[in-house]
mmCIF file of C-alpha atoms in Angstrom:
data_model
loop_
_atom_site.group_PDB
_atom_site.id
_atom_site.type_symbol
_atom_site.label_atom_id
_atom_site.label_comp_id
_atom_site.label_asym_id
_atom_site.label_seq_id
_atom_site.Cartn_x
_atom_site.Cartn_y
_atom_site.Cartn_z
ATOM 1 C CA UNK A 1471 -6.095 3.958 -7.872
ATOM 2 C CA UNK A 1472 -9.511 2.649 -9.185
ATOM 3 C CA UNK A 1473 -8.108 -0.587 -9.634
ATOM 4 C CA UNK A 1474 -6.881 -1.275 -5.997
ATOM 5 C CA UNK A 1475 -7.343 -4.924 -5.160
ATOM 6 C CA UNK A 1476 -7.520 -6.254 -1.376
ATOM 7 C CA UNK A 1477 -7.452 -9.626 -0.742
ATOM 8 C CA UNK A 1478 -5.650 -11.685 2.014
ATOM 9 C CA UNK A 1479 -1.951 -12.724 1.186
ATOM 10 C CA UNK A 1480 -1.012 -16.427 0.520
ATOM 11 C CA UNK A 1481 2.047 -18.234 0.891
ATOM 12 C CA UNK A 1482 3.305 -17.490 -2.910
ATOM 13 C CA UNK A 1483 3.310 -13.356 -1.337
ATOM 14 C CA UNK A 1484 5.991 -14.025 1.543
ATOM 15 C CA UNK A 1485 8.834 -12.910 -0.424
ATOM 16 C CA UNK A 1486 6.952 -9.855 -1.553
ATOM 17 C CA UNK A 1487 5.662 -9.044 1.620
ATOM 18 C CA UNK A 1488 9.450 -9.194 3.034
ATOM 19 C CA UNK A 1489 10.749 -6.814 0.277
ATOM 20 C CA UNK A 1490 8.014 -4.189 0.619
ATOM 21 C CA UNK A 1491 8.829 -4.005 4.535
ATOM 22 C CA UNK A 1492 12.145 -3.688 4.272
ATOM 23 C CA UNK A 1493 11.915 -0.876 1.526
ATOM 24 C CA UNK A 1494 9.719 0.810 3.893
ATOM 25 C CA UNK A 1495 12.178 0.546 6.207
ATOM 26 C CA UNK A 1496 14.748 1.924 4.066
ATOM 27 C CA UNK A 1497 12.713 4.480 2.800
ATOM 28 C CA UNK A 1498 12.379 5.633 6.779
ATOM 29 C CA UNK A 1499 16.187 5.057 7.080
ATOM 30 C CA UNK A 1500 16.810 7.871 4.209
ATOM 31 C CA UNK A 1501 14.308 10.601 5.922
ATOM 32 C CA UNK A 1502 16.080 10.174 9.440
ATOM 33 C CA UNK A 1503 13.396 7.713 10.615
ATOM 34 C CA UNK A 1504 16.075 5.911 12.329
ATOM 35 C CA UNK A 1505 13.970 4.163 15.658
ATOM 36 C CA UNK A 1506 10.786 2.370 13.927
ATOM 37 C CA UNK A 1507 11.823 -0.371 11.419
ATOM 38 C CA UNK A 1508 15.213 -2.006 9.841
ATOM 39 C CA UNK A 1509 15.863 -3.611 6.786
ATOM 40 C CA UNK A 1510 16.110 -7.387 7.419
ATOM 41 C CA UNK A 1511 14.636 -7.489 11.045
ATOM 42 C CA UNK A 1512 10.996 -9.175 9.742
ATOM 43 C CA UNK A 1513 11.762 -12.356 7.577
ATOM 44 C CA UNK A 1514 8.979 -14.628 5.815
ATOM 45 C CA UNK A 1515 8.466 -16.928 8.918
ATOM 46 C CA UNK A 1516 7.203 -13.503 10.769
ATOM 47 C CA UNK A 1517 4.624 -13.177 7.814
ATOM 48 C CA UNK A 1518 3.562 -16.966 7.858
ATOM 49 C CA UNK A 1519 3.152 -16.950 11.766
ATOM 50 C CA UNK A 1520 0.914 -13.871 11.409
ATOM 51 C CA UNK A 1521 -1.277 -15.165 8.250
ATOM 52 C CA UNK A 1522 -1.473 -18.196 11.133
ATOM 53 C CA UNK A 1523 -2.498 -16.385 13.969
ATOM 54 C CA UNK A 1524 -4.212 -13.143 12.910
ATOM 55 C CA UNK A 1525 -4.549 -11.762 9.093
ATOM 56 C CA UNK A 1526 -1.953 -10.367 6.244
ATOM 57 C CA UNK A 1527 -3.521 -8.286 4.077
ATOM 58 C CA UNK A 1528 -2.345 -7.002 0.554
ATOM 59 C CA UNK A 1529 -3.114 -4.694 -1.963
ATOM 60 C CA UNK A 1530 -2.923 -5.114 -5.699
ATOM 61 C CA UNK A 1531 -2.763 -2.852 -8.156
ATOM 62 C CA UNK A 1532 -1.619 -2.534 -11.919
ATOM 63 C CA UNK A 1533 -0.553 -6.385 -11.266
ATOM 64 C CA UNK A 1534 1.567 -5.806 -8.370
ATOM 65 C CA UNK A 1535 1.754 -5.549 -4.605
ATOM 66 C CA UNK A 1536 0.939 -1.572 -3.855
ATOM 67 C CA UNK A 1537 0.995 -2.322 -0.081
ATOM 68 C CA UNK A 1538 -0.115 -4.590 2.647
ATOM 69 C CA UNK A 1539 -0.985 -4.708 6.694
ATOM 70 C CA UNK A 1540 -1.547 -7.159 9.379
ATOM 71 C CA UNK A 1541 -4.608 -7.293 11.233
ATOM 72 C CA UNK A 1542 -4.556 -8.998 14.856
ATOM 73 C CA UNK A 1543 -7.735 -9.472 16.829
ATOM 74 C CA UNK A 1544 -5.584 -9.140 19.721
ATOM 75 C CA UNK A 1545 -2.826 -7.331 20.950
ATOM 76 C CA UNK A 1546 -2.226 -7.790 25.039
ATOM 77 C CA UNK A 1547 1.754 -6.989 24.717
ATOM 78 C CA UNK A 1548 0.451 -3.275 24.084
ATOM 79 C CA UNK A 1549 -3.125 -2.910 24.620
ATOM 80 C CA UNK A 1550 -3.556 -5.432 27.741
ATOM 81 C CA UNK A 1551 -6.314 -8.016 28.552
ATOM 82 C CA UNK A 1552 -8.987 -6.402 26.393
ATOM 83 C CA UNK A 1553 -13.379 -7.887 25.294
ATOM 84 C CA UNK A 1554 -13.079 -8.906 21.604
ATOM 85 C CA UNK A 1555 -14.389 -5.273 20.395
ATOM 86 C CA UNK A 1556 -11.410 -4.181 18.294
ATOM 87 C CA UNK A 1557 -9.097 -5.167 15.599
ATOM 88 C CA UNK A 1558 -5.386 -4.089 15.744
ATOM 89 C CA UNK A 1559 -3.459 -2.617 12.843
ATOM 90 C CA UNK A 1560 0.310 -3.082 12.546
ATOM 91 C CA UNK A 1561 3.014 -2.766 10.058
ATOM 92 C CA UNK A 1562 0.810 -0.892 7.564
ATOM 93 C CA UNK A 1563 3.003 -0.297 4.206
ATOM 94 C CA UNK A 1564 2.904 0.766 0.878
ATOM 95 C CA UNK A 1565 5.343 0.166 -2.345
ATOM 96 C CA UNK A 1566 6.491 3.861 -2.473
ATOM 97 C CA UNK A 1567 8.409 3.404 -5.631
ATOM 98 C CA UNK A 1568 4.844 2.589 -7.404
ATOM 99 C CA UNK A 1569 1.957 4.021 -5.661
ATOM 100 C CA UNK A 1570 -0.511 6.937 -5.637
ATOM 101 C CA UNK A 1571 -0.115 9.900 -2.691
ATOM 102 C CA UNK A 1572 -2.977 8.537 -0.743
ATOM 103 C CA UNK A 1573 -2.613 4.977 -0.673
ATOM 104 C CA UNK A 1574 -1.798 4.080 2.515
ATOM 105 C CA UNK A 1575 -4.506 6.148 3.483
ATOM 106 C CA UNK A 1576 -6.516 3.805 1.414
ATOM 107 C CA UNK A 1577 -5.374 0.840 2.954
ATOM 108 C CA UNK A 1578 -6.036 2.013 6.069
ATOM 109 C CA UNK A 1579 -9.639 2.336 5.745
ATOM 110 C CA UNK A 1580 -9.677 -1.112 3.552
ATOM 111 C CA UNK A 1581 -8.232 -2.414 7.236
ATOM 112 C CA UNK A 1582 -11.093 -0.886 9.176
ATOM 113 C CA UNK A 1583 -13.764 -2.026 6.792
ATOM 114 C CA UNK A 1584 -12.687 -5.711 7.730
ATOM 115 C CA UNK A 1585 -12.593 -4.858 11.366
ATOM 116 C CA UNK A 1586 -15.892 -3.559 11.069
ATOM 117 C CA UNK A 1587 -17.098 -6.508 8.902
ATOM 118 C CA UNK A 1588 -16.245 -8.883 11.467
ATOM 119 C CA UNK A 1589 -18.755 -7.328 13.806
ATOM 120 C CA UNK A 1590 -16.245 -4.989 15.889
ATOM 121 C CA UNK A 1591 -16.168 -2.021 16.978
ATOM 122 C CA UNK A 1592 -13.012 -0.271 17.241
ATOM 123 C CA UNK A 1593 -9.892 0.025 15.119
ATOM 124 C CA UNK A 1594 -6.441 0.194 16.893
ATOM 125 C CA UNK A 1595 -2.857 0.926 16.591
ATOM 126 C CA UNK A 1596 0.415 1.945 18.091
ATOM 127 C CA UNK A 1597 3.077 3.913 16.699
ATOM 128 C CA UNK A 1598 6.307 4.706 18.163
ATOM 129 C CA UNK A 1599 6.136 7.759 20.203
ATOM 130 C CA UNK A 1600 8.916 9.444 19.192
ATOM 131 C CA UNK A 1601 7.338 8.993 15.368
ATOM 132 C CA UNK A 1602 5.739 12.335 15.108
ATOM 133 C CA UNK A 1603 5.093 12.987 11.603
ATOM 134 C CA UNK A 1604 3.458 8.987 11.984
ATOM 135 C CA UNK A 1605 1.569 9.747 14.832
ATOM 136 C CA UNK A 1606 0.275 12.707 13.320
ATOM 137 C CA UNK A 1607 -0.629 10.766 10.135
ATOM 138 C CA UNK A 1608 -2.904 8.675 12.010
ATOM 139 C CA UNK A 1609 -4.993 11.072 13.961
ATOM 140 C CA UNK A 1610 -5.248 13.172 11.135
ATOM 141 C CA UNK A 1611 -7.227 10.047 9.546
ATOM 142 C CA UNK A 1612 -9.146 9.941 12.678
ATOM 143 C CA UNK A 1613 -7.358 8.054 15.379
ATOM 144 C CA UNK A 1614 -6.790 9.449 19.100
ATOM 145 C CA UNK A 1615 -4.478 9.145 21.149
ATOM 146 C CA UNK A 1616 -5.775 6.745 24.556
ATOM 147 C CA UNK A 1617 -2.346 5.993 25.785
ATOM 148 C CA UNK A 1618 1.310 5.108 25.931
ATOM 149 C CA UNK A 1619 3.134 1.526 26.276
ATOM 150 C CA UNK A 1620 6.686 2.025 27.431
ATOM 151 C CA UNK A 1621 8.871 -1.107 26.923
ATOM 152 C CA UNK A 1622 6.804 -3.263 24.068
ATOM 153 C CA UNK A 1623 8.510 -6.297 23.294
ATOM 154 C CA UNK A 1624 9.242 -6.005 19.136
ATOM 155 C CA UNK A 1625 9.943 -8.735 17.374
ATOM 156 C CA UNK A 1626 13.636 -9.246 17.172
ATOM 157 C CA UNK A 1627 14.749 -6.172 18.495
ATOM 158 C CA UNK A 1628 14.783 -4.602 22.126
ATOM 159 C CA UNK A 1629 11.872 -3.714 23.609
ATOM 160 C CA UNK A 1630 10.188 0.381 22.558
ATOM 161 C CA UNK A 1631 7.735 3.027 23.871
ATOM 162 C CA UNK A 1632 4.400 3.375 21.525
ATOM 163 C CA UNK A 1633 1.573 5.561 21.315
ATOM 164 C CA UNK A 1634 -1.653 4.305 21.591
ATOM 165 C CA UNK A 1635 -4.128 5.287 19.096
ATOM 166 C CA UNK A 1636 -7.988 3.995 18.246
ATOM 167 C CA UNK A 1637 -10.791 4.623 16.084
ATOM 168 C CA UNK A 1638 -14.693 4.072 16.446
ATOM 169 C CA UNK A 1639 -16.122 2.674 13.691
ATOM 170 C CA UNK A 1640 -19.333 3.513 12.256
ATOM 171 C CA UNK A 1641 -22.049 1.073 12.415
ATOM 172 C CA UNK A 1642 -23.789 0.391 9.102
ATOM 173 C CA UNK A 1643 -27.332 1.021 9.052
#
């Protein structure tokens, strides 16, 4: 994975971006994942309103898309009125047909680097609460539990209960 690129997607990465969410969805689908995502529920106008209002992020390797992530600097339909101190990570992916054990794990900490860059302290997410091998995931890379969200609007779909989870960052030097 030395030659993991991050950069922030463009319109010519919609149609990518669609495909590796909706493998990731499929790939939950096989393992019994059956409440989190669905193939075909986020289309490119999602991607495009997010690369509008927040941040798309993707990750390049071997010439290819290895995974990707959105980055809000808000989030009040789950976290409330909140100061500007924290960036918010959602639908962070990878292209497990392609990719190294470890790379979302990767991408993950590409996310908070760019949360920290832009002078904030905090990195946030929510996973769904009955997602316990995800939930896990996360505070095992250093995320804790601060609360639950019961009814979160999701984007075409009926509302769901998440788990909150945030990160401190550390401050360089």
């Amino acid at each position: 994975m030395n030659d993991l690129c991050v950069r922030p997607a463009a319109e010519a990465d919609l149609t990518a971006l669609v495909r590796l969410r909706d493998d990731a969805a499929r790939w939950m689908l096989a393992r019994g994942i059956t409440g989190q995502w669905k193939p075909g529920e986020l289309g490119e106008d999602h991607f495009r309103h997010v690369m509008t209002h927040g941040e798309v992020w993707v990750a390049e390797t071997g010439g290819h898309i290895a995974g990707a992530w959105e980055l809000w600097w808000e989030d009040e339909a789950a976290w409330g009125p909140q100061p500007p101190v924290a960036g918010y990570v959602h639908r962070l992916m990878v292209d497990r047909g392609t990719t190294a054990r470890g790379t979302g794990l990767l991408l993950l900490r590409a996310a908070e680097r760019r949360v920290a860059a832009a002078g904030r302290t905090r990195v946030r997410l929510d996973c769904l609460a009955g997602n316990t091998q995800l939930n896990a995931y996360y505070q095992d890379a250093g995320y804790r539990v601060v609360g639950h969200k019961a009814g979160k609007p999701q984007p075409g779909g009926e509302p769901k209960s998440f788990t909150l989870l945030e990160k401190a960052l550390q401050q360089a030097e």
